[in-house]
Short mmCIF file of C-alpha atoms in Angstrom, two decimals:
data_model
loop_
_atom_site.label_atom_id
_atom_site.label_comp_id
_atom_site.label_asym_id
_atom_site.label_seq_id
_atom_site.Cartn_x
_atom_site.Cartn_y
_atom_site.Cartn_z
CA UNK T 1 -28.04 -17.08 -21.83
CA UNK T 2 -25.56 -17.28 -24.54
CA UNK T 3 -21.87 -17.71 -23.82
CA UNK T 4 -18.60 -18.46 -25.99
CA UNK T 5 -16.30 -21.38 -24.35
CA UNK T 6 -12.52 -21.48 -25.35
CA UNK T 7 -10.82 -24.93 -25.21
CA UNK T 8 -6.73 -24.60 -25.06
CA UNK T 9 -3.41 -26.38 -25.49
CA UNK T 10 -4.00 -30.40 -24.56
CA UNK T 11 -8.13 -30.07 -23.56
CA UNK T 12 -8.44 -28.67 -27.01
CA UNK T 13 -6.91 -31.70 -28.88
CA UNK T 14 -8.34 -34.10 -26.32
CA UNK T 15 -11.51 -32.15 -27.14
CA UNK T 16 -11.59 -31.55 -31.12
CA UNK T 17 -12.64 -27.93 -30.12
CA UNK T 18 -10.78 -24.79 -30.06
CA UNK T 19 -13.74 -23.01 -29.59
CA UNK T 20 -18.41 -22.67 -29.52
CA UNK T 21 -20.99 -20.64 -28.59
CA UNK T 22 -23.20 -22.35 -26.17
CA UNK T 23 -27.25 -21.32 -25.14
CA UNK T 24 -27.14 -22.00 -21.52
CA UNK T 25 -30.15 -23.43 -19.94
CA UNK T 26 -31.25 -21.49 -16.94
CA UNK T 27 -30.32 -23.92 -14.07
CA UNK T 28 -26.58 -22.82 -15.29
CA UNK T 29 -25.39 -20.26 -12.45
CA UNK T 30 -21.33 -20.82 -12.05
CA UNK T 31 -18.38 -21.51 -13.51
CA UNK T 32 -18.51 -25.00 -11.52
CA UNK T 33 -22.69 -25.38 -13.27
CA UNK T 34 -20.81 -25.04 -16.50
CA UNK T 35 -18.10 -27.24 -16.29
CA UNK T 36 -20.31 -30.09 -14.93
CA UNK T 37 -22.60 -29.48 -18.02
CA UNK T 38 -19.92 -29.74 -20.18
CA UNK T 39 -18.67 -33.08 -18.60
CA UNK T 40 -21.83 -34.91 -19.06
CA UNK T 41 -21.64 -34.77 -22.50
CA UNK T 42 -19.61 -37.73 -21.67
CA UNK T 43 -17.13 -39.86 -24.19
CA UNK T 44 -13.75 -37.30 -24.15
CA UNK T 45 -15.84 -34.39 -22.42
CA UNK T 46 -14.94 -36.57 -19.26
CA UNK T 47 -11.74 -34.19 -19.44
CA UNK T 48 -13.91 -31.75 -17.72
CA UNK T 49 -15.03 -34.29 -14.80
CA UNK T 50 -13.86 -32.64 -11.55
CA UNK T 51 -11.16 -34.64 -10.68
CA UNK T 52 -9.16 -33.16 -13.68
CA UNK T 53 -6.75 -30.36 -13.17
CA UNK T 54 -8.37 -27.96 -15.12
CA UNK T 55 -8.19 -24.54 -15.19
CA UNK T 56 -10.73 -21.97 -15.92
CA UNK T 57 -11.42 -18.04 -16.99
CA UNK T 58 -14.09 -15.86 -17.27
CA UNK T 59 -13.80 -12.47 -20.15
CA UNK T 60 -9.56 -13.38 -19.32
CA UNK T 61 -9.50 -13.61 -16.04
CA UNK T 62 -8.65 -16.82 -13.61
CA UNK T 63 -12.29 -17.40 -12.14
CA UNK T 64 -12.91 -19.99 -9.55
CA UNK T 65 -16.10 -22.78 -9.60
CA UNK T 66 -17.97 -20.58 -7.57
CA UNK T 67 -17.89 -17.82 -10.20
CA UNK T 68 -21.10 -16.34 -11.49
CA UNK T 69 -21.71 -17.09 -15.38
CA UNK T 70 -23.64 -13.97 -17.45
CA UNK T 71 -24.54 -13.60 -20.71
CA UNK T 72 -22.35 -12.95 -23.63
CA UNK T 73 -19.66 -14.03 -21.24
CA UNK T 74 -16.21 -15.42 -22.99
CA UNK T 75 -15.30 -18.66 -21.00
CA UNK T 76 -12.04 -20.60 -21.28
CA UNK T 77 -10.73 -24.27 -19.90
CA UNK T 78 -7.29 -25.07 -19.80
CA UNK T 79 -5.14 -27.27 -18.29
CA UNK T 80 -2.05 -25.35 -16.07
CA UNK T 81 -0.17 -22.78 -17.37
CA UNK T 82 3.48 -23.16 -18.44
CA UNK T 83 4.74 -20.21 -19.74
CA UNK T 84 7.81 -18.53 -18.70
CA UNK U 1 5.01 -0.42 -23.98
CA UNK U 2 5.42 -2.02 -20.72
CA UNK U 3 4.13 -5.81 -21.91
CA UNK U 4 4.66 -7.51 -25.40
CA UNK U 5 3.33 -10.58 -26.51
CA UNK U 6 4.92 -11.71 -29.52
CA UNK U 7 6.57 -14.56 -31.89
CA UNK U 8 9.35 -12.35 -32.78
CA UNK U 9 13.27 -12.52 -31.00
CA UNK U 10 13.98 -9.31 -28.86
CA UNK U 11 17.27 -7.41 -28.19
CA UNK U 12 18.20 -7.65 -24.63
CA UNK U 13 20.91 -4.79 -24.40
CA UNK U 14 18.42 -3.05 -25.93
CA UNK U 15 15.65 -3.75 -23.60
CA UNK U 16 18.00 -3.17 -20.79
CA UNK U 17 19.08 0.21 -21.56
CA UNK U 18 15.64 1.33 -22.52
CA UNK U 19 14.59 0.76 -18.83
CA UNK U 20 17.32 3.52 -17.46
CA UNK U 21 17.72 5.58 -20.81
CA UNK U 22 16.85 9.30 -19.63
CA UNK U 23 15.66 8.64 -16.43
CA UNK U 24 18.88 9.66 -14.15
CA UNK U 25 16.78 8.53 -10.89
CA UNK U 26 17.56 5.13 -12.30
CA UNK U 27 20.03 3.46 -9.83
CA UNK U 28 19.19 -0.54 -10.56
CA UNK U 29 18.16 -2.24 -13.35
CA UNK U 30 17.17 -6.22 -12.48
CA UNK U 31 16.52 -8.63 -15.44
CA UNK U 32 16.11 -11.66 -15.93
CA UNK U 33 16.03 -13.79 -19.35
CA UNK U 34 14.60 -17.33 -19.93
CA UNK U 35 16.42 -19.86 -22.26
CA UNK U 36 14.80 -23.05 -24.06
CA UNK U 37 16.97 -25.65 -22.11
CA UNK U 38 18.44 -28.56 -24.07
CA UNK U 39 18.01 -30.74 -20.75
CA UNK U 40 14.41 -29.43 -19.99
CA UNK U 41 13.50 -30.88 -23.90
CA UNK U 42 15.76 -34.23 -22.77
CA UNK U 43 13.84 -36.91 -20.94
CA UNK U 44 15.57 -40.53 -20.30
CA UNK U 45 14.43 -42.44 -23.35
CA UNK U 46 15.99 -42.30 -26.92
CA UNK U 47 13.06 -40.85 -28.09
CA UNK U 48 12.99 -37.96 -25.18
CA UNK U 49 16.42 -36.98 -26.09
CA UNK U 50 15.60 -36.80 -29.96
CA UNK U 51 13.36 -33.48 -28.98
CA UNK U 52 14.50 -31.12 -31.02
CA UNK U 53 12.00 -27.96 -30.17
CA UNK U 54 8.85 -27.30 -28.49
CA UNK U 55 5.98 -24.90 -29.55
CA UNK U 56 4.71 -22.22 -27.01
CA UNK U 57 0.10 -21.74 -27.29
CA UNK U 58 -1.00 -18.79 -25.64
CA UNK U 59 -4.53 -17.07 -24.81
CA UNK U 60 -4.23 -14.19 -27.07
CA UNK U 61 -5.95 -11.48 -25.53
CA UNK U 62 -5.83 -12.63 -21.80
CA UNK U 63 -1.95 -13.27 -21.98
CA UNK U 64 -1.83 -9.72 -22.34
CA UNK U 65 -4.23 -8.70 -19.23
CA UNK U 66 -2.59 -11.33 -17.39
CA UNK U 67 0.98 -9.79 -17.59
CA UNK U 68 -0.13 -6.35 -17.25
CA UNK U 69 -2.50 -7.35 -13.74
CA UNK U 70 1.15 -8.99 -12.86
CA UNK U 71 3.08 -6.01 -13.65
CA UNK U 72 0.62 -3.83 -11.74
CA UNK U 73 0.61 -6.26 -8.89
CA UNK U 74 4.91 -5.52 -8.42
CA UNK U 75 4.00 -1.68 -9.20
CA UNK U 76 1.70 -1.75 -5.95
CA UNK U 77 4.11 -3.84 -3.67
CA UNK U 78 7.28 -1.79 -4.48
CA UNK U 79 8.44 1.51 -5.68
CA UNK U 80 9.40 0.91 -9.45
CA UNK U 81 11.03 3.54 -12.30
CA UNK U 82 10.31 0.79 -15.10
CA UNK U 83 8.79 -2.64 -16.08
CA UNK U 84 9.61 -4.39 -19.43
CA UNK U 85 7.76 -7.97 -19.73
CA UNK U 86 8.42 -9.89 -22.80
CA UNK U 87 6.84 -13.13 -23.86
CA UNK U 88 7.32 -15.18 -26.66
CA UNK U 89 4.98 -17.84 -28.38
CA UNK U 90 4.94 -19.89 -31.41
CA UNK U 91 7.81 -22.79 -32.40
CA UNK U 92 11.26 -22.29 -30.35
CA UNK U 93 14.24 -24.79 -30.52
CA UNK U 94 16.96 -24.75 -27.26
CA UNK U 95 19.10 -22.05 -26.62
CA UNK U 96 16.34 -19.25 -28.01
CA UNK U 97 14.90 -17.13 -25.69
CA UNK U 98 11.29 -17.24 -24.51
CA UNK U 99 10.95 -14.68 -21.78
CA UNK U 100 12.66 -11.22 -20.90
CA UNK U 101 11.32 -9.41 -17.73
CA UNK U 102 13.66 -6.02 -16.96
CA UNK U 103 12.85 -3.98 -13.61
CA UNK U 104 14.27 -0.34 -12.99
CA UNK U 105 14.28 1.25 -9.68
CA UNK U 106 16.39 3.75 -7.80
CA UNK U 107 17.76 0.58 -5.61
CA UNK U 108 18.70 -2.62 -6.00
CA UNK U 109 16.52 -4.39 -3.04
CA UNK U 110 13.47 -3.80 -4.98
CA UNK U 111 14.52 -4.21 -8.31
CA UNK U 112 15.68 -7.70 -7.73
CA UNK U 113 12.79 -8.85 -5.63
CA UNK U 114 10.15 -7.44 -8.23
CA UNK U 115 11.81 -8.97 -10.96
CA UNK U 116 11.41 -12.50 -9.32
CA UNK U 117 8.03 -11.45 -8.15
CA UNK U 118 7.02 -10.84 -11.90
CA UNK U 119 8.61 -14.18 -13.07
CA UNK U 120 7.21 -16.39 -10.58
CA UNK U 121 3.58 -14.80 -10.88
CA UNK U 122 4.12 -15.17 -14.60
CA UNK U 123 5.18 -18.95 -14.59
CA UNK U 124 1.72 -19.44 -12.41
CA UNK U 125 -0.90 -16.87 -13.97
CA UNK U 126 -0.25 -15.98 -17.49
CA UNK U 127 -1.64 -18.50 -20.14
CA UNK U 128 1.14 -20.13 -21.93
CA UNK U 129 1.38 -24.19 -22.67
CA UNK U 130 4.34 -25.61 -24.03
CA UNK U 131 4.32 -28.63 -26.32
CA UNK U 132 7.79 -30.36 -27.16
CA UNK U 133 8.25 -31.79 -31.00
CA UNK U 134 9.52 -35.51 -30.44
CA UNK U 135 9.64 -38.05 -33.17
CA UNK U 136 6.28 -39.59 -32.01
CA UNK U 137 4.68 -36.68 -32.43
CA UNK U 138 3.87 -33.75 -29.82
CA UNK U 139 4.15 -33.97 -26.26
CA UNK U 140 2.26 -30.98 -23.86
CA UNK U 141 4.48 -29.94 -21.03
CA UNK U 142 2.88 -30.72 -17.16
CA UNK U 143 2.83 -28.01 -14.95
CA UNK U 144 5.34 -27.84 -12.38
CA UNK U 145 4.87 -27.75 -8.59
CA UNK U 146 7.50 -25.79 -7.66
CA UNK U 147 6.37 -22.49 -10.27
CA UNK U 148 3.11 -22.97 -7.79
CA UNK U 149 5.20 -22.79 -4.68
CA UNK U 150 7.19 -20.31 -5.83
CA UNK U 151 4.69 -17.74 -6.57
CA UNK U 152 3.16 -18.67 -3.08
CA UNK U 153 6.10 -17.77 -1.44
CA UNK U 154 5.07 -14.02 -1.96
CA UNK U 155 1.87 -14.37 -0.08
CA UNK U 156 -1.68 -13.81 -1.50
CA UNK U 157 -1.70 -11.40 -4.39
CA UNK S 1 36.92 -14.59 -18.00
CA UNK S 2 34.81 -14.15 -14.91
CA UNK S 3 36.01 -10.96 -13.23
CA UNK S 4 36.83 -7.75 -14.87
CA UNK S 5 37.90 -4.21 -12.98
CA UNK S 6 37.72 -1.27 -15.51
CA UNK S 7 37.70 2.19 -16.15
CA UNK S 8 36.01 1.26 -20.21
CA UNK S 9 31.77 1.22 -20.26
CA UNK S 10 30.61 -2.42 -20.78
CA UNK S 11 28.13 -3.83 -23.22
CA UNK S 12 24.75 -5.11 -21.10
CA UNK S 13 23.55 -7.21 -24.36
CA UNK S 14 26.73 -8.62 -25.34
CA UNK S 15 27.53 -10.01 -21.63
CA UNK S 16 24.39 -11.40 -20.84
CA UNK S 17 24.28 -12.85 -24.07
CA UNK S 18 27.79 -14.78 -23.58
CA UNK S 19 26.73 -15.81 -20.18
CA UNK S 20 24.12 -18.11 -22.60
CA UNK S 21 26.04 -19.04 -26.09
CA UNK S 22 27.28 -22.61 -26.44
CA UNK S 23 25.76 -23.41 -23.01
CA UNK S 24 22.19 -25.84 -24.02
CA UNK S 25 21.86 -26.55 -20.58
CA UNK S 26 21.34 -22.73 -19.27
CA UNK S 27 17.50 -21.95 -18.78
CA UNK S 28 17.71 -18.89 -17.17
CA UNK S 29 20.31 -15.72 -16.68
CA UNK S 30 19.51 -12.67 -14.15
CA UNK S 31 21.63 -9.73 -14.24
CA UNK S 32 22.38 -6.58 -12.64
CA UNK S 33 23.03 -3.33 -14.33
CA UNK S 34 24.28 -0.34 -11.39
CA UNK S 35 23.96 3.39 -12.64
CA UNK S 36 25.03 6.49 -11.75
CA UNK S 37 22.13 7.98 -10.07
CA UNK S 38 21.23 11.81 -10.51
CA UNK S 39 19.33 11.61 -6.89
CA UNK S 40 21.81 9.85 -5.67
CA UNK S 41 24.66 12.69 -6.22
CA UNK S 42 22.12 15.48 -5.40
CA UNK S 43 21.32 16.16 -1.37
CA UNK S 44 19.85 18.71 0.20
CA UNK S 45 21.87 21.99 -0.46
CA UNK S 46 22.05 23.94 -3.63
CA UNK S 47 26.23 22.74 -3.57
CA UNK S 48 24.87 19.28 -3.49
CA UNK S 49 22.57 20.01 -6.52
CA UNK S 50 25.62 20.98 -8.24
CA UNK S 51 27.04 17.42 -8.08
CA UNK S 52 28.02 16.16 -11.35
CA UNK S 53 30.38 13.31 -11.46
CA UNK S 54 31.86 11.02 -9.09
CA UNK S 55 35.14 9.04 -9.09
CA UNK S 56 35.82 5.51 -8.12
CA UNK S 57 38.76 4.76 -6.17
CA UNK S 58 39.50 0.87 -6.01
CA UNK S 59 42.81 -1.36 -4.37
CA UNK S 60 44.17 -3.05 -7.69
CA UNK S 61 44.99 -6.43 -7.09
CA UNK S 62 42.69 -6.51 -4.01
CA UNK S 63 39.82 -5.69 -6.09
CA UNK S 64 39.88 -8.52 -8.27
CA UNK S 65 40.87 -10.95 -5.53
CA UNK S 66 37.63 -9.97 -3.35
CA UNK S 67 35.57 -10.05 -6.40
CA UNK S 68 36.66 -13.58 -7.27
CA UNK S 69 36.16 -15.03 -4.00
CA UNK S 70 32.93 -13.65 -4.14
CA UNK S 71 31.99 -15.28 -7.24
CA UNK S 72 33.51 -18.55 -5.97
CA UNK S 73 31.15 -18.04 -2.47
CA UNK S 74 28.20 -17.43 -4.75
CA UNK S 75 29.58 -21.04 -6.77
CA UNK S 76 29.84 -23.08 -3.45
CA UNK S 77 25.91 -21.94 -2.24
CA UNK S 78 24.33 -22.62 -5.89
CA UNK S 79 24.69 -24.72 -8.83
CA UNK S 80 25.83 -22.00 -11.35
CA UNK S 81 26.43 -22.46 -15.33
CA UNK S 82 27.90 -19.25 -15.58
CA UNK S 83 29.23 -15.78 -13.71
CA UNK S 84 30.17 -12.22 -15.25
CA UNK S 85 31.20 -9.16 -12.76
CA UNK S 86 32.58 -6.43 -14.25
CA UNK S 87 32.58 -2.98 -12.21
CA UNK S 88 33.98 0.53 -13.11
CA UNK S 89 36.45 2.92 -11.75
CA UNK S 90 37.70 6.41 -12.63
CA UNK S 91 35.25 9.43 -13.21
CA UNK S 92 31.80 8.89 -13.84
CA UNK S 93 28.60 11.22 -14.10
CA UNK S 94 24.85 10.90 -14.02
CA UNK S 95 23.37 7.39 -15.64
CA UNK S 96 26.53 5.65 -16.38
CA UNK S 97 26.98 2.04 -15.59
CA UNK S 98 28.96 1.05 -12.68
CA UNK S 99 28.08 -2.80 -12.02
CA UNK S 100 27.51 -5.31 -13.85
CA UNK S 101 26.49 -8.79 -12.45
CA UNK S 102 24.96 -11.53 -14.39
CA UNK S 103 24.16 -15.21 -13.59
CA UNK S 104 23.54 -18.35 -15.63
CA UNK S 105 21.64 -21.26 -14.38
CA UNK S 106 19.51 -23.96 -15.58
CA UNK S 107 16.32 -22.90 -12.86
CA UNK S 108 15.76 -19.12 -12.26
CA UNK S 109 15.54 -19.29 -8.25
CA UNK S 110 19.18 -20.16 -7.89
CA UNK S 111 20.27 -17.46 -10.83
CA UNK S 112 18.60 -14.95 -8.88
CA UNK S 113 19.70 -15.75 -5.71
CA UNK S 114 23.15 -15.84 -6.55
CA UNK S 115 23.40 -12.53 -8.64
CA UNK S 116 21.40 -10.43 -5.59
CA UNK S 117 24.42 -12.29 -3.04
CA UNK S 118 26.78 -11.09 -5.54
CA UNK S 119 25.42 -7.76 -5.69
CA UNK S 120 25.16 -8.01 -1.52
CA UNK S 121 28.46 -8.37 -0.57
CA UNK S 122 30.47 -6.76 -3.26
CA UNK S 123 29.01 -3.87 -1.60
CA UNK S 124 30.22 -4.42 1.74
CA UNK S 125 33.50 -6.45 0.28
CA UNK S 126 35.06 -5.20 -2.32
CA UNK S 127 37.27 -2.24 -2.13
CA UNK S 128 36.03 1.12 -3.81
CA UNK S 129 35.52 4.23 -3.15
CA UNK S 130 32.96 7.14 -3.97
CA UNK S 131 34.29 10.49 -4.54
CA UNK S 132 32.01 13.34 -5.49
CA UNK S 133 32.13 16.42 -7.27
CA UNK S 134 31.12 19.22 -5.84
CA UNK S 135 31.53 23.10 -6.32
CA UNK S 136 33.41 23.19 -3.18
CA UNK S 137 35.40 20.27 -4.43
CA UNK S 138 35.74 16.25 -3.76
CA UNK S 139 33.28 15.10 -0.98
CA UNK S 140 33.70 10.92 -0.25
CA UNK S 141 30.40 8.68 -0.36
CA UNK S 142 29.89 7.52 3.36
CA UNK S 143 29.32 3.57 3.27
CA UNK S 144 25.40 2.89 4.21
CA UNK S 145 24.62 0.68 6.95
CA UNK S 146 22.06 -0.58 4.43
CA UNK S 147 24.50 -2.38 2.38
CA UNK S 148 26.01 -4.21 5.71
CA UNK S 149 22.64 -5.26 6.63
CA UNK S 150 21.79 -6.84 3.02
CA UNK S 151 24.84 -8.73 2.93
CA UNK S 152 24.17 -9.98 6.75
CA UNK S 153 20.72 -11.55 5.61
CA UNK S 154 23.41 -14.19 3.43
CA UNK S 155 24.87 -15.81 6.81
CA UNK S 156 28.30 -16.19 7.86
CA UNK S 157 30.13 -16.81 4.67
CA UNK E 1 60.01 -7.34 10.13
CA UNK E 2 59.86 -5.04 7.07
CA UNK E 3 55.87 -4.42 5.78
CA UNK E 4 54.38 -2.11 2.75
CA UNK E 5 51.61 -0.55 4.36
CA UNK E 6 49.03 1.46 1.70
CA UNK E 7 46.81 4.10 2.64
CA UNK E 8 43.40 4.65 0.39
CA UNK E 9 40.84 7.04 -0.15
CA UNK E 10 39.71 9.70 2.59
CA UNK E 11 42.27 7.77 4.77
CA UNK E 12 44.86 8.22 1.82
CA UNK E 13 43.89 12.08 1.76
CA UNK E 14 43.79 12.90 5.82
CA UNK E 15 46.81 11.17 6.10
CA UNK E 16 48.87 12.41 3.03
CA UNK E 17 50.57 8.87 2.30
CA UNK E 18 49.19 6.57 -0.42
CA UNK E 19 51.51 4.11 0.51
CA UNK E 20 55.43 3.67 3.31
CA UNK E 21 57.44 1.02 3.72
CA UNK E 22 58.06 0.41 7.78
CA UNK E 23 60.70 -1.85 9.68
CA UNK E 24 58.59 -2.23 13.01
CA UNK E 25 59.83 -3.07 16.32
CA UNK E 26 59.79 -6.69 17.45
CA UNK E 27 56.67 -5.89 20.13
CA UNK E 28 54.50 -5.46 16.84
CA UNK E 29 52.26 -8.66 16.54
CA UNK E 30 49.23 -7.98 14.83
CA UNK E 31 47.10 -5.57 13.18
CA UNK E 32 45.67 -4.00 15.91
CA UNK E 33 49.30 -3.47 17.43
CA UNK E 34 50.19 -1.82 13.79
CA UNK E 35 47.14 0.25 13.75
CA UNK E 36 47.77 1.41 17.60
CA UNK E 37 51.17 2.14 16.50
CA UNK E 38 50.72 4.32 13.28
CA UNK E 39 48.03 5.96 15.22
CA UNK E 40 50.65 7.31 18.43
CA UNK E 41 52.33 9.16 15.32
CA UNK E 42 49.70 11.99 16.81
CA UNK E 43 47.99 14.78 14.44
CA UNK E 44 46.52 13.45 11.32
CA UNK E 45 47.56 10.20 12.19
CA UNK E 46 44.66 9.93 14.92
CA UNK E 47 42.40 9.02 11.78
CA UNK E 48 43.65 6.01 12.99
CA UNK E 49 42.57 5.83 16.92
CA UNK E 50 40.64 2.57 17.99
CA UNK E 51 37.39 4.52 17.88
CA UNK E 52 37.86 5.32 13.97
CA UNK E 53 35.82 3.31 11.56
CA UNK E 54 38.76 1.96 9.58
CA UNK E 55 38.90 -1.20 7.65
CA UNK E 56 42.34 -3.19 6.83
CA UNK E 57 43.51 -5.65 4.70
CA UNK E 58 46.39 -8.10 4.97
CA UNK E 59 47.69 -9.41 1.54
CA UNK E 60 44.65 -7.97 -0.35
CA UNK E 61 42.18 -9.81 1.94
CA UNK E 62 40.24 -8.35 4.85
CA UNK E 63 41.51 -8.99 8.14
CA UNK E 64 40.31 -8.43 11.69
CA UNK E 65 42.99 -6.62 14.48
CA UNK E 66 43.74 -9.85 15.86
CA UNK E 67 45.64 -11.41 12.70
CA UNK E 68 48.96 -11.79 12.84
CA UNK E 69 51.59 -9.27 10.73
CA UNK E 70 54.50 -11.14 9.23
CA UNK E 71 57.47 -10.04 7.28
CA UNK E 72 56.90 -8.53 3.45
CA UNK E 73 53.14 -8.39 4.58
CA UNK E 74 51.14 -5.87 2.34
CA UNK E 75 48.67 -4.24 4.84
CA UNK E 76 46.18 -1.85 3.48
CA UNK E 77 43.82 0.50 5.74
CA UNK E 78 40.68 2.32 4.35
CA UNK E 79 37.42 3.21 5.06
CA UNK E 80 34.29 1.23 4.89
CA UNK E 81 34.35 0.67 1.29
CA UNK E 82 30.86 2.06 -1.48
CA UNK E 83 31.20 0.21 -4.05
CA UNK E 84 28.34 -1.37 -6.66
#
């Protein structure tokens, strides 16, 4: 499964990545899978560790952690929105 | 046109008027505009009150499908002539404005009440981040609790 | 200059603009625009098709005063930067402005609050009158029970 | 006592007056005892009975039938006003 992850506003500086395409292993089923993945790459990944208010969508949408991940998918993190 | 994203000023008169222009069933037209405050930029330290401007990142794409589900979302809850959402990104110093949101309906009840509706949703669902200029560098703007609590206030969307 | 009665259209842009100018602090302004509505002037009968123009009778002097002490109601409930009313009289037809309201704040939720309670009780407060045209000559506008009950959900004032 | 009383709008019309200037007898104490008076004129001047729906003001501000009426008052009666 291949997917494109977005990184935006303060994750993306904390993580030197605005953007990458990923090849998911298989045991990758949610959102949540995902994000948990991403966090173990440890060092300033650890933004991603579940006790950070991060925010998440799936092809621009708001998804929850329980949301199914599919191929070709476009995923973004973000921290809260303050627009407006 | 019902939702622009863009880095570009807009006219408000303009925006106003284009809501009721030809459309006699017009009876109310609710807007609301949103200012960079010099305050909101001003914290309590010398170097909090030295930020001069703050730059607005946005999720190009979804911003747009965000403000349109919004603006679909007031369209199903109340009886609307007219929606006119306008965001701004990019680098904005105090007193420019960032947002415009314009609601025409034949009366005033609903015009007003989807006009807030639209703001607080937006504050809460569309992806904006703000970043203020200081002289230490950039600072990203936390989210606030009470944008959450007032989009909950109109019940589960 | 907070309260203006006149028979002279108004300019939407340039007033909610001023409500903003030279004020750093304001972060948000909501306004109201009221129109002459086509529906609103046309009923049931071909004579009330007809309908064309209405004229607003007001109490000068009165007028202003109950407009001001409106304003000054809507100043005591919320922390305002800034209030504009301006409202119409004379002969009118189909999409003119009538109303305008607009608020300045530094948060939206009190800017909207305050220009809807404006919008509430000049309704049921301040002293004009609907006249409309009709083939069969002037018919007055009925007060709605409507407007009493918006300006009720305020409280006591 | 010596009041300007104004008349506006369908009021204004029925009655034929847009505004008189009255010296009332000394049993006139309040609004209501004004209104009950201009309304025992009879014939058009019943828009004014108790049952009417008829506003008034006293010195350009809104007053109930139980305010007081004092010398040079300006008293103004209408109907429910449509404004905005």
């Amino acid at each position: 499964m291949s997917i494109k992850v977005l990184y935006f506003a303060s994750l993306r500086e904390t993580l030197g990545y605005s953007h990458e395409t990923l090849t998911l292993p298989a045991s990758i089923a949610t959102l949540g899978d995902l994000r948990s993945h991403l966090a173990r790459r440890g060092g300033v990944w650890e933004a991603l560790d579940e006790g950070r208010n991060v925010r998440a969508a799936i092809n621009q949408e708001m998804a929850s952690p329980d949301k199914a991940v599919a191929d070709r998918d476009e995923i973004a993190f973000f921290p809260p929105v303050t627009g407006g | 046109m019902r939702v622009s994203v863009q880095e570009a000023d807009f006219d408000v008169g303009a925006e106003t008027e284009a809501l009721a222009a030809g459309r006699p069933e017009v009876g109310a037209v609710a807007s609301f505009v949103g200012y960079v405050r010099a305050d909101k930029l001003a914290g309590e330290s010398a170097a909090d009150q030295a930020v001069s401007a703050m730059t607005l990142e946005h999720y190009p794409g979804m911003t747009e499908k965000s403000l349109e589900a919004i603006v679909a979302e007031a369209e199903s809850r109340w009886s609307l002539l007219g929606v006119r959402v306008i965001h701004r990104f990019g680098r904005l110093v105090p007193g420019d404005r960032i947002v415009f949101v314009g609601v025409a309906g034949s009366h005033r009840g609903e015009a007003f009440a989807a006009c807030e509706f639209i703001m607080d949703y937006l504050k809460t669902r569309a992806p904006f981040w703000k970043k203020e200029d200081t002289p230490e560098g950039g600072r990203w703007v936390d989210a606030r609790e009470a944008d959450d609590a007032a989009a909950e206030k109109w019940g589960q969307a």
